[in-house]
Amino acid sequence: MKKKRPFIQDPSATAAFAALRDLPLPRAVHAPRGDKLHAVVIGGGTGAPVSIRTLLSLGVETSAVVAMADDGGSTGLLREEADVTPPGDVRKCILAMAADPKDPLTRAFKYRFPIANNHSLGNLMLVALEDACGSFPEAISVCERMLDARGHVYPSTLTHVTLAAKTRGGELLEGQAVACHSDIALSRVILRGQGTIEPYAPALEAIRAADLIVLGPGSLFTSIIPNLLVPGVVEAIRESKGTTVFVCGLADVQGETLDLSAREHVEALLDHGMRGLLDYVLVHSSRPLSPDQNAFAPSSVDPQESAGIHSVAVTYDDVMAIQAQGPRVIVRDLVDHKRPTWHDPEAFREALWGVLKLCRSRRK
């Protein structure tokens, strides 16, 4: 009988994006020498790596600013037992930047060990290196060198923080892991710190210097917005001359945005500091939107709902309401129809390339 292996590999939506690096670059992607675009992805979880891989495939210099409120799974156990800086979302972003996804060390970083509380090797490496190096940013740098990362990952804060949330029903929830699995959609989140919450200065510098700031995709209230609650982050976005785009999620699979429309996603983002700061919103629809479509449920919802997945609906009126508040809405068919909670890699790449062209035109 074959012996059971003592580990498993972390599943990842970004595995589908690994082949993007082998696709030809879209026409005119190359900037004049010394004029390369710089992008910052703000988020966490499984969403930010999708944007990271896509931007890297387009030849864009890419960094990530990552939320530090995660308290679930392996990260939660490490925080509870060792009071460490949460490593999980940072690990996922470093892996997305790895030069060779098939490299043995890169693959090993994804290993989880059921025999050791299901901890990820990458998480354990970051925690051990934080202690060995004396700082979490240096631990990140060491891991980036080990995986030959093609960009840099910055925690939004080094202060140990927790997330609290209020649901649309008025209930107060404590902790990121509890909030993201709410039975009712969330309305507001706040950060609480061990002392004053201080921003990580290099993260602010990366945001200010960016030509393109990408929010998401990913969990709106527990991965994207927590970064905006760190003092100085919204101000850095305001001070940046870069283009800002919000990649609206495709579906809710946890509960925190259950039944919220694309319009409500954007309004939540605006209510948490982004009012007047969003240039573009990228949303999914499987068919063109028109005024007479408002009386019907969007066609993109039905097949996913039948699979128990709550799609993010968008109508023509939603688009008009969003644009009335400032951002320009870009509607594309973005879903991977075999995996309805994932973006289609090539469709998402083409959509982001369109934003990059608009971004470059603003620089001229």
PDB file of C-alpha atoms in Angstrom, residues 102-285:
ATOM      1  CA  LYS A 102       7.493  25.176 -11.153  1.00  0.00           C
ATOM      2  CA  ASP A 103      10.701  25.691  -9.199  1.00  0.00           C
ATOM      3  CA  PRO A 104      10.917  23.099  -6.371  1.00  0.00           C
ATOM      4  CA  LEU A 105      11.425  25.761  -3.698  1.00  0.00           C
ATOM      5  CA  THR A 106       8.437  27.757  -4.974  1.00  0.00           C
ATOM      6  CA  ARG A 107       6.299  24.630  -4.943  1.00  0.00           C
ATOM      7  CA  ALA A 108       7.528  23.690  -1.466  1.00  0.00           C
ATOM      8  CA  PHE A 109       6.437  27.094  -0.129  1.00  0.00           C
ATOM      9  CA  LYS A 110       2.850  26.029  -0.882  1.00  0.00           C
ATOM     10  CA  TYR A 111       3.051  22.784   1.083  1.00  0.00           C
ATOM     11  CA  ARG A 112       0.730  22.394   4.051  1.00  0.00           C
ATOM     12  CA  PHE A 113       1.336  19.791   6.736  1.00  0.00           C
ATOM     13  CA  PRO A 114      -1.749  18.171   8.303  1.00  0.00           C
ATOM     14  CA  ILE A 115       0.638  16.543  10.785  1.00  0.00           C
ATOM     15  CA  ALA A 116       1.574  20.044  12.042  1.00  0.00           C
ATOM     16  CA  ASN A 117      -1.753  21.869  12.446  1.00  0.00           C
ATOM     17  CA  ASN A 118      -2.000  22.294   8.667  1.00  0.00           C
ATOM     18  CA  HIS A 119       0.677  24.981   8.719  1.00  0.00           C
ATOM     19  CA  SER A 120       2.079  26.169   5.406  1.00  0.00           C
ATOM     20  CA  LEU A 121       5.840  25.844   4.960  1.00  0.00           C
ATOM     21  CA  GLY A 122       5.898  29.387   3.569  1.00  0.00           C
ATOM     22  CA  ASN A 123       4.184  30.708   6.688  1.00  0.00           C
ATOM     23  CA  LEU A 124       6.645  28.898   8.945  1.00  0.00           C
ATOM     24  CA  MET A 125       9.584  30.233   6.928  1.00  0.00           C
ATOM     25  CA  LEU A 126       8.367  33.820   7.247  1.00  0.00           C
ATOM     26  CA  VAL A 127       7.768  33.436  10.976  1.00  0.00           C
ATOM     27  CA  ALA A 128      11.177  31.808  11.556  1.00  0.00           C
ATOM     28  CA  LEU A 129      12.959  34.394   9.425  1.00  0.00           C
ATOM     29  CA  GLU A 130      11.207  37.249  11.231  1.00  0.00           C
ATOM     30  CA  ASP A 131      12.777  35.957  14.430  1.00  0.00           C
ATOM     31  CA  ALA A 132      16.159  35.182  12.842  1.00  0.00           C
ATOM     32  CA  CYS A 133      16.418  38.515  11.010  1.00  0.00           C
ATOM     33  CA  GLY A 134      14.851  40.621  13.717  1.00  0.00           C
ATOM     34  CA  SER A 135      12.199  42.158  11.446  1.00  0.00           C
ATOM     35  CA  PHE A 136       9.288  41.074   9.290  1.00  0.00           C
ATOM     36  CA  PRO A 137      10.294  43.223   6.271  1.00  0.00           C
ATOM     37  CA  GLU A 138      13.733  41.552   6.234  1.00  0.00           C
ATOM     38  CA  ALA A 139      12.032  38.136   6.414  1.00  0.00           C
ATOM     39  CA  ILE A 140       9.996  39.116   3.354  1.00  0.00           C
ATOM     40  CA  SER A 141      13.145  40.233   1.515  1.00  0.00           C
ATOM     41  CA  VAL A 142      14.880  36.928   2.215  1.00  0.00           C
ATOM     42  CA  CYS A 143      11.887  34.966   0.890  1.00  0.00           C
ATOM     43  CA  GLU A 144      11.701  37.190  -2.186  1.00  0.00           C
ATOM     44  CA  ARG A 145      15.349  36.398  -2.926  1.00  0.00           C
ATOM     45  CA  MET A 146      14.794  32.680  -2.343  1.00  0.00           C
ATOM     46  CA  LEU A 147      11.919  32.585  -4.846  1.00  0.00           C
ATOM     47  CA  ASP A 148      13.500  35.084  -7.250  1.00  0.00           C
ATOM     48  CA  ALA A 149      10.439  37.308  -6.895  1.00  0.00           C
ATOM     49  CA  ARG A 150       9.868  39.782  -9.707  1.00  0.00           C
ATOM     50  CA  GLY A 151       8.453  42.467  -7.412  1.00  0.00           C
ATOM     51  CA  HIS A 152       8.193  43.514  -3.785  1.00  0.00           C
ATOM     52  CA  VAL A 153       5.573  42.841  -1.129  1.00  0.00           C
ATOM     53  CA  TYR A 154       4.930  45.446   1.556  1.00  0.00           C
ATOM     54  CA  PRO A 155       2.776  44.975   4.650  1.00  0.00           C
ATOM     55  CA  SER A 156       0.475  47.983   5.042  1.00  0.00           C
ATOM     56  CA  THR A 157       1.411  48.108   8.723  1.00  0.00           C
ATOM     57  CA  LEU A 158       3.741  46.300  11.110  1.00  0.00           C
ATOM     58  CA  THR A 159       1.457  47.058  14.048  1.00  0.00           C
ATOM     59  CA  HIS A 160      -0.358  43.939  15.189  1.00  0.00           C
ATOM     60  CA  VAL A 161      -3.965  44.651  14.250  1.00  0.00           C
ATOM     61  CA  THR A 162      -7.341  42.948  14.428  1.00  0.00           C
ATOM     62  CA  LEU A 163     -10.480  43.585  12.408  1.00  0.00           C
ATOM     63  CA  ALA A 164     -13.955  44.341  13.754  1.00  0.00           C
ATOM     64  CA  ALA A 165     -17.028  44.471  11.529  1.00  0.00           C
ATOM     65  CA  LYS A 166     -20.641  45.620  11.638  1.00  0.00           C
ATOM     66  CA  THR A 167     -23.174  43.714   9.571  1.00  0.00           C
ATOM     67  CA  ARG A 168     -26.062  45.277   7.672  1.00  0.00           C
ATOM     68  CA  GLY A 169     -28.261  43.811  10.373  1.00  0.00           C
ATOM     69  CA  GLY A 170     -26.403  45.731  13.084  1.00  0.00           C
ATOM     70  CA  GLU A 171     -24.455  42.813  14.575  1.00  0.00           C
ATOM     71  CA  LEU A 172     -20.848  43.408  15.694  1.00  0.00           C
ATOM     72  CA  LEU A 173     -18.301  40.760  14.706  1.00  0.00           C
ATOM     73  CA  GLU A 174     -14.786  40.451  16.088  1.00  0.00           C
ATOM     74  CA  GLY A 175     -11.949  39.090  13.958  1.00  0.00           C
ATOM     75  CA  GLN A 176     -11.252  38.803  10.248  1.00  0.00           C
ATOM     76  CA  ALA A 177     -12.027  35.077  10.044  1.00  0.00           C
ATOM     77  CA  VAL A 178     -15.416  35.564  11.734  1.00  0.00           C
ATOM     78  CA  ALA A 179     -16.289  38.652   9.682  1.00  0.00           C
ATOM     79  CA  CYS A 180     -15.581  37.112   6.292  1.00  0.00           C
ATOM     80  CA  HIS A 181     -17.998  34.239   7.048  1.00  0.00           C
ATOM     81  CA  SER A 182     -20.833  36.476   8.204  1.00  0.00           C
ATOM     82  CA  ASP A 183     -24.386  35.295   7.569  1.00  0.00           C
ATOM     83  CA  ILE A 184     -25.332  38.842   6.554  1.00  0.00           C
ATOM     84  CA  ALA A 185     -23.383  41.240   4.353  1.00  0.00           C
ATOM     85  CA  LEU A 186     -21.089  43.636   6.178  1.00  0.00           C
ATOM     86  CA  SER A 187     -21.588  47.402   6.184  1.00  0.00           C
ATOM     87  CA  ARG A 188     -18.432  48.719   7.865  1.00  0.00           C
ATOM     88  CA  VAL A 189     -15.119  47.488   9.253  1.00  0.00           C
ATOM     89  CA  ILE A 190     -12.554  49.052  11.589  1.00  0.00           C
ATOM     90  CA  LEU A 191      -8.996  48.209  12.601  1.00  0.00           C
ATOM     91  CA  ARG A 192      -7.865  47.861  16.186  1.00  0.00           C
ATOM     92  CA  GLY A 193      -4.191  47.823  17.058  1.00  0.00           C
ATOM     93  CA  GLN A 194      -1.865  46.951  19.890  1.00  0.00           C
ATOM     94  CA  GLY A 195      -1.164  50.621  20.482  1.00  0.00           C
ATOM     95  CA  THR A 196      -1.215  53.272  17.752  1.00  0.00           C
ATOM     96  CA  ILE A 197      -1.532  51.834  14.255  1.00  0.00           C
ATOM     97  CA  GLU A 198       1.464  53.026  12.248  1.00  0.00           C
ATOM     98  CA  PRO A 199       1.732  52.669   8.467  1.00  0.00           C
ATOM     99  CA  TYR A 200       4.750  50.924   6.968  1.00  0.00           C
ATOM    100  CA  ALA A 201       6.556  53.818   5.287  1.00  0.00           C
ATOM    101  CA  PRO A 202       7.912  51.886   2.248  1.00  0.00           C
ATOM    102  CA  ALA A 203       4.326  50.807   1.455  1.00  0.00           C
ATOM    103  CA  LEU A 204       3.232  54.442   1.353  1.00  0.00           C
ATOM    104  CA  GLU A 205       6.214  55.335  -0.827  1.00  0.00           C
ATOM    105  CA  ALA A 206       5.338  52.550  -3.295  1.00  0.00           C
ATOM    106  CA  ILE A 207       1.752  53.829  -3.539  1.00  0.00           C
ATOM    107  CA  ARG A 208       2.814  57.430  -4.092  1.00  0.00           C
ATOM    108  CA  ALA A 209       5.216  56.401  -6.870  1.00  0.00           C
ATOM    109  CA  ALA A 210       2.749  54.132  -8.700  1.00  0.00           C
ATOM    110  CA  ASP A 211       1.414  54.844 -12.179  1.00  0.00           C
ATOM    111  CA  LEU A 212      -1.385  52.355 -11.586  1.00  0.00           C
ATOM    112  CA  ILE A 213      -3.031  51.419  -8.277  1.00  0.00           C
ATOM    113  CA  VAL A 214      -5.127  48.256  -8.440  1.00  0.00           C
ATOM    114  CA  LEU A 215      -7.598  47.472  -5.652  1.00  0.00           C
ATOM    115  CA  GLY A 216      -8.498  43.793  -5.734  1.00  0.00           C
ATOM    116  CA  PRO A 217      -9.946  41.515  -6.778  1.00  0.00           C
ATOM    117  CA  GLY A 218     -10.668  39.748  -3.525  1.00  0.00           C
ATOM    118  CA  SER A 219     -12.691  39.975  -0.338  1.00  0.00           C
ATOM    119  CA  LEU A 220     -13.884  43.572  -0.158  1.00  0.00           C
ATOM    120  CA  PHE A 221     -14.239  44.085   3.599  1.00  0.00           C
ATOM    121  CA  THR A 222     -11.565  41.695   4.882  1.00  0.00           C
ATOM    122  CA  SER A 223      -8.758  41.921   2.302  1.00  0.00           C
ATOM    123  CA  ILE A 224      -9.011  45.224   0.423  1.00  0.00           C
ATOM    124  CA  ILE A 225     -10.558  47.753   2.820  1.00  0.00           C
ATOM    125  CA  PRO A 226      -8.344  46.853   5.847  1.00  0.00           C
ATOM    126  CA  ASN A 227      -5.411  48.382   3.962  1.00  0.00           C
ATOM    127  CA  LEU A 228      -7.337  51.637   3.529  1.00  0.00           C
ATOM    128  CA  LEU A 229      -7.969  51.819   7.279  1.00  0.00           C
ATOM    129  CA  VAL A 230      -4.252  52.061   8.037  1.00  0.00           C
ATOM    130  CA  PRO A 231      -3.478  55.751   8.644  1.00  0.00           C
ATOM    131  CA  GLY A 232      -1.687  57.279   5.672  1.00  0.00           C
ATOM    132  CA  VAL A 233      -2.714  54.773   3.000  1.00  0.00           C
ATOM    133  CA  VAL A 234      -5.674  56.737   1.606  1.00  0.00           C
ATOM    134  CA  GLU A 235      -3.584  59.908   1.805  1.00  0.00           C
ATOM    135  CA  ALA A 236      -0.817  58.203  -0.202  1.00  0.00           C
ATOM    136  CA  ILE A 237      -3.363  57.245  -2.871  1.00  0.00           C
ATOM    137  CA  ARG A 238      -4.549  60.846  -2.970  1.00  0.00           C
ATOM    138  CA  GLU A 239      -0.963  62.117  -3.311  1.00  0.00           C
ATOM    139  CA  SER A 240      -0.170  59.666  -6.107  1.00  0.00           C
ATOM    140  CA  LYS A 241      -0.515  60.844  -9.685  1.00  0.00           C
ATOM    141  CA  GLY A 242      -1.365  57.300 -10.733  1.00  0.00           C
ATOM    142  CA  THR A 243      -4.579  55.872 -12.142  1.00  0.00           C
ATOM    143  CA  THR A 244      -6.709  53.963  -9.630  1.00  0.00           C
ATOM    144  CA  VAL A 245      -8.862  50.975 -10.599  1.00  0.00           C
ATOM    145  CA  PHE A 246     -11.110  48.776  -8.477  1.00  0.00           C
ATOM    146  CA  VAL A 247     -11.532  45.210  -9.716  1.00  0.00           C
ATOM    147  CA  CYS A 248     -14.967  44.218  -8.457  1.00  0.00           C
ATOM    148  CA  GLY A 249     -15.318  40.616  -7.320  1.00  0.00           C
ATOM    149  CA  LEU A 250     -17.204  38.042  -9.353  1.00  0.00           C
ATOM    150  CA  ALA A 251     -19.065  36.253  -6.588  1.00  0.00           C
ATOM    151  CA  ASP A 252     -19.408  35.896  -2.832  1.00  0.00           C
ATOM    152  CA  VAL A 253     -18.355  32.485  -1.549  1.00  0.00           C
ATOM    153  CA  GLN A 254     -17.968  33.382   2.133  1.00  0.00           C
ATOM    154  CA  GLY A 255     -20.747  35.747   3.231  1.00  0.00           C
ATOM    155  CA  GLU A 256     -19.261  39.192   3.809  1.00  0.00           C
ATOM    156  CA  THR A 257     -20.728  40.647   0.577  1.00  0.00           C
ATOM    157  CA  LEU A 258     -23.689  38.280   0.254  1.00  0.00           C
ATOM    158  CA  ASP A 259     -26.184  39.619  -2.312  1.00  0.00           C
ATOM    159  CA  LEU A 260     -24.400  42.965  -2.661  1.00  0.00           C
ATOM    160  CA  SER A 261     -24.459  44.390  -6.195  1.00  0.00           C
ATOM    161  CA  ALA A 262     -21.456  45.868  -7.970  1.00  0.00           C
ATOM    162  CA  ARG A 263     -22.850  49.311  -7.128  1.00  0.00           C
ATOM    163  CA  GLU A 264     -22.950  48.424  -3.416  1.00  0.00           C
ATOM    164  CA  HIS A 265     -19.369  47.120  -3.606  1.00  0.00           C
ATOM    165  CA  VAL A 266     -18.210  50.456  -4.990  1.00  0.00           C
ATOM    166  CA  GLU A 267     -20.244  52.462  -2.470  1.00  0.00           C
ATOM    167  CA  ALA A 268     -18.684  50.488   0.389  1.00  0.00           C
ATOM    168  CA  LEU A 269     -15.243  51.301  -0.956  1.00  0.00           C
ATOM    169  CA  LEU A 270     -16.138  54.993  -1.260  1.00  0.00           C
ATOM    170  CA  ASP A 271     -17.530  55.006   2.287  1.00  0.00           C
ATOM    171  CA  HIS A 272     -14.194  53.669   3.579  1.00  0.00           C
ATOM    172  CA  GLY A 273     -12.109  56.548   2.282  1.00  0.00           C
ATOM    173  CA  MET A 274     -11.963  56.195  -1.509  1.00  0.00           C
ATOM    174  CA  ARG A 275     -14.525  58.865  -2.429  1.00  0.00           C
ATOM    175  CA  GLY A 276     -13.081  60.990  -5.214  1.00  0.00           C
ATOM    176  CA  LEU A 277     -10.075  58.674  -5.619  1.00  0.00           C
ATOM    177  CA  LEU A 278     -11.365  55.973  -7.990  1.00  0.00           C
ATOM    178  CA  ASP A 279     -10.741  56.469 -11.707  1.00  0.00           C
ATOM    179  CA  TYR A 280     -12.050  53.157 -13.045  1.00  0.00           C
ATOM    180  CA  VAL A 281     -14.179  50.236 -11.868  1.00  0.00           C
ATOM    181  CA  LEU A 282     -13.810  46.923 -13.697  1.00  0.00           C
ATOM    182  CA  VAL A 283     -16.953  44.771 -13.466  1.00  0.00           C
ATOM    183  CA  HIS A 284     -18.080  41.491 -14.986  1.00  0.00           C
ATOM    184  CA  SER A 285     -21.143  40.935 -17.117  1.00  0.00           C
TER     185      SER A 285
END
